[in-house]
Amino acid sequence: MQENIFLFHGENTPALKNHSQKWIDKFKNKYADSFDLQIIEDSKNFYFQNLLLEAQTVPFLCEKKLIIAKNILHKYEKDFLKKLKKIPDSTIILFIEFRKINKTDKLLATLLKNANSTHFELTEAANRNLIQNTLEKTEAKINQKYLNILEKTHSKNPHKLVNSVMQLACYTQTQELNDEAFYKLADIQQEPSIFNFLDTIYTNKAQMLKQLKENFDYNPDPYKLLYMLIWHLKTLLQIKNKKTSGLKPFIVKKHSNTAKKIDIHKLDNLLGEILKIDQQSKTGLLKGKNELTLAIEMALVKNT
């Protein structure tokens, strides 16, 4: 392994940048004024040979030369590793790539093997560290519930994760964060409650249709809602018929008033249609999620 060649790479750009800066600061502190710093970035006029020539030059009146080469390895060629191995010990090269360098990449595999390489992955642990580091910088305190939602939603987008935490941190300096403010600032669609939708059946038709649409817009897969709807209608029918054994007391208490007001024939008809729809979806008579969604909506409109 080449002791003076380093490679930081990966998709977790904020973590990579943070680590790189700490690494560079540590290098500066170690060598104080006795080093030369060169930063090389990709451009139309950049050729890898330029980097090699710079690396082979002994630093003038300095102990070390640090070359930071950003996102230039797509111009790497096969014979360059031999030349990199010949650079003087006084030169240190740090390659920074905002992408993952794979071992299956035949051209860069040898560099990956010979350099001191660190891969910055998009992992749950890495995202938690990003959140923690951002909070430490802002000295903000944010409810863990909101941080968990951010981590889950932006797990593949560390930039958006950091920006969202920063926005929330700024907001909490002057105001208390609540659900409404959180979802607006974080630009996240709040998951609609299936239970709120179920509670509107037989109580508010307009609200029922509105919440039905919200649930389908959020999750186009209608099967979860279909099965919850079957459970809810069967529960109402049990309460209506006073056959509540097996039901939890709080469920009976919650739905008793609604069950009393429902016409049992309408309830029977709706449950029958929903069960028929379930059967048709399993046998292929209803083809695709769109047909199933429409069938559920039509049954609710007709029988409530």
GROMACS .gro file of C-alpha atoms in nm:
model
  304
    1MET     CA    1   0.000   0.000   0.000
    2GLN     CA    2   0.128   0.342  -0.097
    3GLU     CA    3   0.155   0.537   0.229
    4ASN     CA    4   0.133   0.881   0.068
    5ILE     CA    5  -0.170   0.820  -0.157
    6PHE     CA    6  -0.519   0.856  -0.007
    7LEU     CA    7  -0.859   0.802  -0.167
    8PHE     CA    8  -1.188   0.920  -0.014
    9HIS     CA    9  -1.488   0.812  -0.221
   10GLY     CA   10  -1.861   0.744  -0.194
   11GLU     CA   11  -2.215   0.868  -0.246
   12ASN     CA   12  -2.244   1.021   0.102
   13THR     CA   13  -2.108   1.357  -0.009
   14PRO     CA   14  -2.172   1.559   0.312
   15ALA     CA   15  -1.996   1.297   0.527
   16LEU     CA   16  -1.711   1.276   0.277
   17LYS     CA   17  -1.669   1.655   0.272
   18ASN     CA   18  -1.680   1.675   0.651
   19HIS     CA   19  -1.420   1.401   0.695
   20SER     CA   20  -1.198   1.546   0.422
   21GLN     CA   21  -1.195   1.888   0.586
   22LYS     CA   22  -1.107   1.738   0.925
   23TRP     CA   23  -0.830   1.534   0.761
   24ILE     CA   24  -0.690   1.842   0.584
   25ASP     CA   25  -0.708   2.052   0.903
   26LYS     CA   26  -0.521   1.780   1.090
   27PHE     CA   27  -0.254   1.778   0.820
   28LYS     CA   28  -0.219   2.157   0.837
   29ASN     CA   29  -0.185   2.151   1.216
   30LYS     CA   30   0.081   1.881   1.196
   31TYR     CA   31   0.304   2.058   0.946
   32ALA     CA   32   0.215   2.417   1.041
   33ASP     CA   33   0.382   2.651   0.788
   34SER     CA   34   0.608   2.384   0.643
   35PHE     CA   35   0.387   2.256   0.361
   36ASP     CA   36   0.268   2.347   0.015
   37LEU     CA   37  -0.098   2.297  -0.079
   38GLN     CA   38  -0.226   2.239  -0.431
   39ILE     CA   39  -0.594   2.185  -0.517
   40ILE     CA   40  -0.670   2.028  -0.854
   41GLU     CA   41  -1.021   1.992  -0.997
   42ASP     CA   42  -1.148   1.858  -1.324
   43SER     CA   43  -1.170   2.095  -1.619
   44LYS     CA   44  -1.137   2.087  -1.997
   45ASN     CA   45  -0.772   2.180  -1.961
   46PHE     CA   46  -0.689   1.921  -1.698
   47TYR     CA   47  -0.483   1.617  -1.791
   48PHE     CA   48  -0.373   1.350  -1.546
   49GLN     CA   49  -0.019   1.400  -1.665
   50ASN     CA   50  -0.030   1.750  -1.512
   51LEU     CA   51  -0.100   1.597  -1.170
   52LEU     CA   52   0.187   1.352  -1.209
   53LEU     CA   53   0.431   1.630  -1.299
   54GLU     CA   54   0.319   1.835  -0.999
   55ALA     CA   55   0.344   1.533  -0.769
   56GLN     CA   56   0.699   1.451  -0.879
   57THR     CA   57   0.821   1.802  -0.800
   58VAL     CA   58   0.992   1.827  -0.462
   59PRO     CA   59   0.837   2.105  -0.245
   60PHE     CA   60   1.041   2.424  -0.228
   61LEU     CA   61   1.153   2.523   0.124
   62CYS     CA   62   0.881   2.300   0.269
   63GLU     CA   63   0.871   1.963   0.439
   64LYS     CA   64   0.557   1.837   0.264
   65LYS     CA   65   0.345   1.898  -0.044
   66LEU     CA   66  -0.027   1.814  -0.025
   67ILE     CA   67  -0.218   1.772  -0.351
   68ILE     CA   68  -0.596   1.747  -0.327
   69ALA     CA   69  -0.739   1.606  -0.650
   70LYS     CA   70  -1.119   1.626  -0.676
   71ASN     CA   71  -1.329   1.418  -0.914
   72ILE     CA   72  -1.057   1.357  -1.171
   73LEU     CA   73  -1.029   0.978  -1.169
   74HIS     CA   74  -1.248   0.938  -1.477
   75LYS     CA   75  -0.932   1.056  -1.661
   76TYR     CA   76  -0.716   0.794  -1.490
   77GLU     CA   77  -0.519   0.563  -1.723
   78LYS     CA   78  -0.371   0.219  -1.674
   79ASP     CA   79  -0.001   0.305  -1.650
   80PHE     CA   80  -0.049   0.596  -1.407
   81LEU     CA   81  -0.020   0.380  -1.093
   82LYS     CA   82   0.343   0.296  -1.173
   83LYS     CA   83   0.418   0.667  -1.197
   84LEU     CA   84   0.225   0.745  -0.877
   85LYS     CA   85   0.435   0.489  -0.692
   86LYS     CA   86   0.746   0.684  -0.788
   87ILE     CA   87   0.641   1.018  -0.638
   88PRO     CA   88   0.868   1.136  -0.353
   89ASP     CA   89   0.770   1.072   0.010
   90SER     CA   90   0.743   1.446   0.058
   91THR     CA   91   0.434   1.454  -0.169
   92ILE     CA   92   0.097   1.341  -0.040
   93ILE     CA   93  -0.197   1.302  -0.277
   94LEU     CA   94  -0.557   1.296  -0.156
   95PHE     CA   95  -0.805   1.186  -0.423
   96ILE     CA   96  -1.165   1.288  -0.346
   97GLU     CA   97  -1.440   1.129  -0.554
   98PHE     CA   98  -1.809   1.200  -0.493
   99ARG     CA   99  -1.900   0.852  -0.619
  100LYS     CA  100  -1.824   0.496  -0.522
  101ILE     CA  101  -1.514   0.342  -0.676
  102ASN     CA  102  -1.594  -0.027  -0.722
  103LYS     CA  103  -1.348  -0.313  -0.701
  104THR     CA  104  -1.502  -0.441  -1.023
  105ASP     CA  105  -1.376  -0.131  -1.205
  106LYS     CA  106  -1.072  -0.288  -1.371
  107LEU     CA  107  -0.904   0.044  -1.438
  108LEU     CA  108  -0.930   0.180  -1.083
  109ALA     CA  109  -0.919  -0.147  -0.888
  110THR     CA  110  -0.540  -0.136  -0.861
  111LEU     CA  111  -0.548   0.224  -0.734
  112LEU     CA  112  -0.818   0.128  -0.483
  113LYS     CA  113  -0.598  -0.157  -0.364
  114ASN     CA  114  -0.279   0.047  -0.335
  115ALA     CA  115  -0.418   0.369  -0.185
  116ASN     CA  116  -0.531   0.434   0.173
  117SER     CA  117  -0.896   0.431   0.074
  118THR     CA  118  -1.210   0.516   0.272
  119HIS     CA  119  -1.559   0.457   0.139
  120PHE     CA  120  -1.839   0.687   0.259
  121GLU     CA  121  -2.157   0.484   0.227
  122LEU     CA  122  -2.523   0.580   0.253
  123THR     CA  123  -2.607   0.385   0.569
  124GLU     CA  124  -2.841   0.444   0.861
  125ALA     CA  125  -2.544   0.493   1.092
  126ALA     CA  126  -2.386   0.744   0.853
  127ASN     CA  127  -2.711   0.938   0.825
  128ARG     CA  128  -2.749   0.948   1.203
  129ASN     CA  129  -2.395   1.085   1.230
  130LEU     CA  130  -2.478   1.350   0.968
  131ILE     CA  131  -2.782   1.457   1.167
  132GLN     CA  132  -2.585   1.462   1.492
  133ASN     CA  133  -2.298   1.664   1.343
  134THR     CA  134  -2.541   1.916   1.193
  135LEU     CA  135  -2.725   1.955   1.524
  136GLU     CA  136  -2.396   2.006   1.712
  137LYS     CA  137  -2.301   2.287   1.475
  138THR     CA  138  -2.635   2.464   1.519
  139GLU     CA  139  -2.676   2.377   1.890
  140ALA     CA  140  -3.042   2.307   1.813
  141LYS     CA  141  -3.268   2.053   1.983
  142ILE     CA  142  -3.521   1.878   1.760
  143ASN     CA  143  -3.773   1.615   1.865
  144GLN     CA  144  -3.639   1.268   1.781
  145LYS     CA  145  -3.970   1.184   1.614
  146TYR     CA  146  -3.899   1.441   1.342
  147LEU     CA  147  -3.537   1.333   1.303
  148ASN     CA  148  -3.647   0.973   1.251
  149ILE     CA  149  -3.888   1.080   0.975
  150LEU     CA  150  -3.615   1.283   0.804
  151GLU     CA  151  -3.369   0.995   0.825
  152LYS     CA  152  -3.619   0.753   0.672
  153THR     CA  153  -3.741   0.991   0.400
  154HIS     CA  154  -3.401   1.123   0.287
  155SER     CA  155  -3.195   0.807   0.343
  156LYS     CA  156  -3.066   0.820  -0.017
  157ASN     CA  157  -3.022   1.197  -0.033
  158PRO     CA  158  -2.773   1.317   0.231
  159HIS     CA  159  -2.773   1.674   0.093
  160LYS     CA  160  -3.146   1.707   0.143
  161LEU     CA  161  -3.113   1.543   0.485
  162VAL     CA  162  -2.859   1.802   0.601
  163ASN     CA  163  -3.050   2.095   0.447
  164SER     CA  164  -3.374   1.983   0.614
  165VAL     CA  165  -3.206   1.956   0.955
  166MET     CA  166  -3.055   2.305   0.907
  167GLN     CA  167  -3.394   2.453   0.818
  168LEU     CA  168  -3.559   2.296   1.121
  169ALA     CA  169  -3.272   2.409   1.344
  170CYS     CA  170  -3.315   2.770   1.228
  171TYR     CA  171  -3.691   2.751   1.284
  172THR     CA  172  -3.656   2.620   1.641
  173GLN     CA  173  -3.440   2.917   1.739
  174THR     CA  174  -3.749   3.139   1.747
  175GLN     CA  175  -4.051   2.906   1.744
  176GLU     CA  176  -4.161   2.569   1.874
  177LEU     CA  177  -4.170   2.300   1.609
  178ASN     CA  178  -4.503   2.121   1.554
  179ASP     CA  179  -4.626   1.870   1.296
  180GLU     CA  180  -4.765   2.131   1.057
  181ALA     CA  181  -4.443   2.335   1.054
  182PHE     CA  182  -4.226   2.023   1.029
  183TYR     CA  183  -4.394   1.880   0.718
  184LYS     CA  184  -4.399   2.221   0.550
  185LEU     CA  185  -4.033   2.301   0.620
  186ALA     CA  186  -3.907   1.951   0.547
  187ASP     CA  187  -4.111   1.935   0.224
  188ILE     CA  188  -4.244   1.588   0.315
  189GLN     CA  189  -4.594   1.467   0.239
  190GLN     CA  190  -4.755   1.365   0.565
  191GLU     CA  191  -4.890   1.011   0.557
  192PRO     CA  192  -5.269   1.023   0.582
  193SER     CA  193  -5.429   0.810   0.851
  194ILE     CA  194  -5.630   0.510   0.732
  195PHE     CA  195  -5.808   0.511   1.067
  196ASN     CA  196  -5.923   0.871   1.018
  197PHE     CA  197  -6.058   0.766   0.678
  198LEU     CA  198  -6.242   0.467   0.827
  199ASP     CA  199  -6.401   0.691   1.091
  200THR     CA  200  -6.559   0.908   0.819
  201ILE     CA  201  -6.755   0.618   0.664
  202TYR     CA  202  -7.124   0.670   0.743
  203THR     CA  203  -7.046   0.998   0.923
  204ASN     CA  204  -6.924   1.243   0.654
  205LYS     CA  205  -6.940   1.136   0.290
  206ALA     CA  206  -6.752   1.436   0.149
  207GLN     CA  207  -6.473   1.393   0.402
  208MET     CA  208  -6.467   1.018   0.337
  209LEU     CA  209  -6.407   1.069  -0.036
  210LYS     CA  210  -6.147   1.337   0.033
  211GLN     CA  211  -5.951   1.114   0.270
  212LEU     CA  212  -5.991   0.814   0.040
  213LYS     CA  213  -5.821   1.015  -0.237
  214GLU     CA  214  -5.546   1.132   0.000
  215ASN     CA  215  -5.472   0.772   0.102
  216PHE     CA  216  -5.457   0.654  -0.259
  217ASP     CA  217  -5.243   0.953  -0.363
  218TYR     CA  218  -4.995   0.876  -0.087
  219ASN     CA  219  -4.992   0.500  -0.141
  220PRO     CA  220  -5.126   0.391  -0.483
  221ASP     CA  221  -5.134   0.027  -0.367
  222PRO     CA  222  -5.502  -0.020  -0.260
  223TYR     CA  223  -5.466  -0.360  -0.088
  224LYS     CA  224  -5.371  -0.227   0.255
  225LEU     CA  225  -5.674   0.003   0.257
  226LEU     CA  226  -5.899  -0.277   0.122
  227TYR     CA  227  -5.808  -0.515   0.406
  228MET     CA  228  -5.845  -0.243   0.670
  229LEU     CA  229  -6.185  -0.156   0.521
  230ILE     CA  230  -6.300  -0.519   0.543
  231TRP     CA  231  -6.186  -0.536   0.907
  232HIS     CA  232  -6.365  -0.210   0.990
  233LEU     CA  233  -6.696  -0.310   0.829
  234LYS     CA  234  -6.693  -0.650   0.998
  235THR     CA  235  -6.624  -0.478   1.330
  236LEU     CA  236  -6.918  -0.240   1.282
  237LEU     CA  237  -7.143  -0.534   1.191
  238GLN     CA  238  -7.038  -0.726   1.504
  239ILE     CA  239  -7.115  -0.422   1.722
  240LYS     CA  240  -7.446  -0.365   1.539
  241ASN     CA  241  -7.548  -0.727   1.601
  242LYS     CA  242  -7.418  -0.711   1.960
  243LYS     CA  243  -7.172  -0.992   1.897
  244THR     CA  244  -6.868  -0.823   2.043
  245SER     CA  245  -6.689  -1.121   2.196
  246GLY     CA  246  -6.331  -1.113   2.077
  247LEU     CA  247  -6.333  -0.736   2.024
  248LYS     CA  248  -6.130  -0.515   2.254
  249PRO     CA  249  -6.346  -0.293   2.480
  250PHE     CA  250  -6.198   0.033   2.350
  251ILE     CA  251  -6.286  -0.068   1.990
  252VAL     CA  252  -6.647  -0.138   2.092
  253LYS     CA  253  -6.667   0.192   2.282
  254LYS     CA  254  -6.516   0.392   1.995
  255HIS     CA  255  -6.754   0.263   1.725
  256SER     CA  256  -7.075   0.202   1.920
  257ASN     CA  257  -7.236   0.539   1.842
  258THR     CA  258  -7.161   0.506   1.471
  259ALA     CA  259  -7.289   0.147   1.462
  260LYS     CA  260  -7.621   0.251   1.620
  261LYS     CA  261  -7.689   0.506   1.344
  262ILE     CA  262  -7.607   0.276   1.052
  263ASP     CA  263  -7.880   0.103   0.853
  264ILE     CA  264  -7.788  -0.264   0.887
  265HIS     CA  265  -7.896  -0.339   0.529
  266LYS     CA  266  -7.661  -0.073   0.392
  267LEU     CA  267  -7.382  -0.209   0.608
  268ASP     CA  268  -7.450  -0.564   0.486
  269ASN     CA  269  -7.459  -0.445   0.125
  270LEU     CA  270  -7.134  -0.251   0.153
  271LEU     CA  271  -6.949  -0.535   0.326
  272GLY     CA  272  -7.085  -0.779   0.065
  273GLU     CA  273  -6.964  -0.560  -0.221
  274ILE     CA  274  -6.621  -0.505  -0.065
  275LEU     CA  275  -6.579  -0.881  -0.008
  276LYS     CA  276  -6.683  -0.940  -0.370
  277ILE     CA  277  -6.426  -0.683  -0.485
  278ASP     CA  278  -6.160  -0.861  -0.278
  279GLN     CA  279  -6.249  -1.192  -0.443
  280GLN     CA  280  -6.249  -1.039  -0.792
  281SER     CA  281  -5.905  -0.890  -0.735
  282LYS     CA  282  -5.769  -1.232  -0.636
  283THR     CA  283  -5.923  -1.414  -0.934
  284GLY     CA  284  -5.820  -1.156  -1.191
  285LEU     CA  285  -6.166  -1.022  -1.273
  286LEU     CA  286  -6.040  -0.684  -1.157
  287LYS     CA  287  -5.719  -0.619  -1.348
  288GLY     CA  288  -5.464  -0.386  -1.198
  289LYS     CA  289  -5.461  -0.144  -0.910
  290ASN     CA  290  -5.656   0.126  -1.096
  291GLU     CA  291  -5.960  -0.099  -1.147
  292LEU     CA  292  -5.946  -0.211  -0.784
  293THR     CA  293  -5.922   0.150  -0.659
  294LEU     CA  294  -6.219   0.258  -0.873
  295ALA     CA  295  -6.428  -0.040  -0.757
  296ILE     CA  296  -6.367   0.046  -0.389
  297GLU     CA  297  -6.461   0.411  -0.447
  298MET     CA  298  -6.782   0.321  -0.636
  299ALA     CA  299  -6.889   0.077  -0.362
  300LEU     CA  300  -6.843   0.343  -0.094
  301VAL     CA  301  -7.033   0.608  -0.292
  302LYS     CA  302  -7.322   0.369  -0.356
  303ASN     CA  303  -7.359   0.228  -0.006
  304THR     CA  304  -7.290   0.516   0.237
   0.00000   0.00000   0.00000
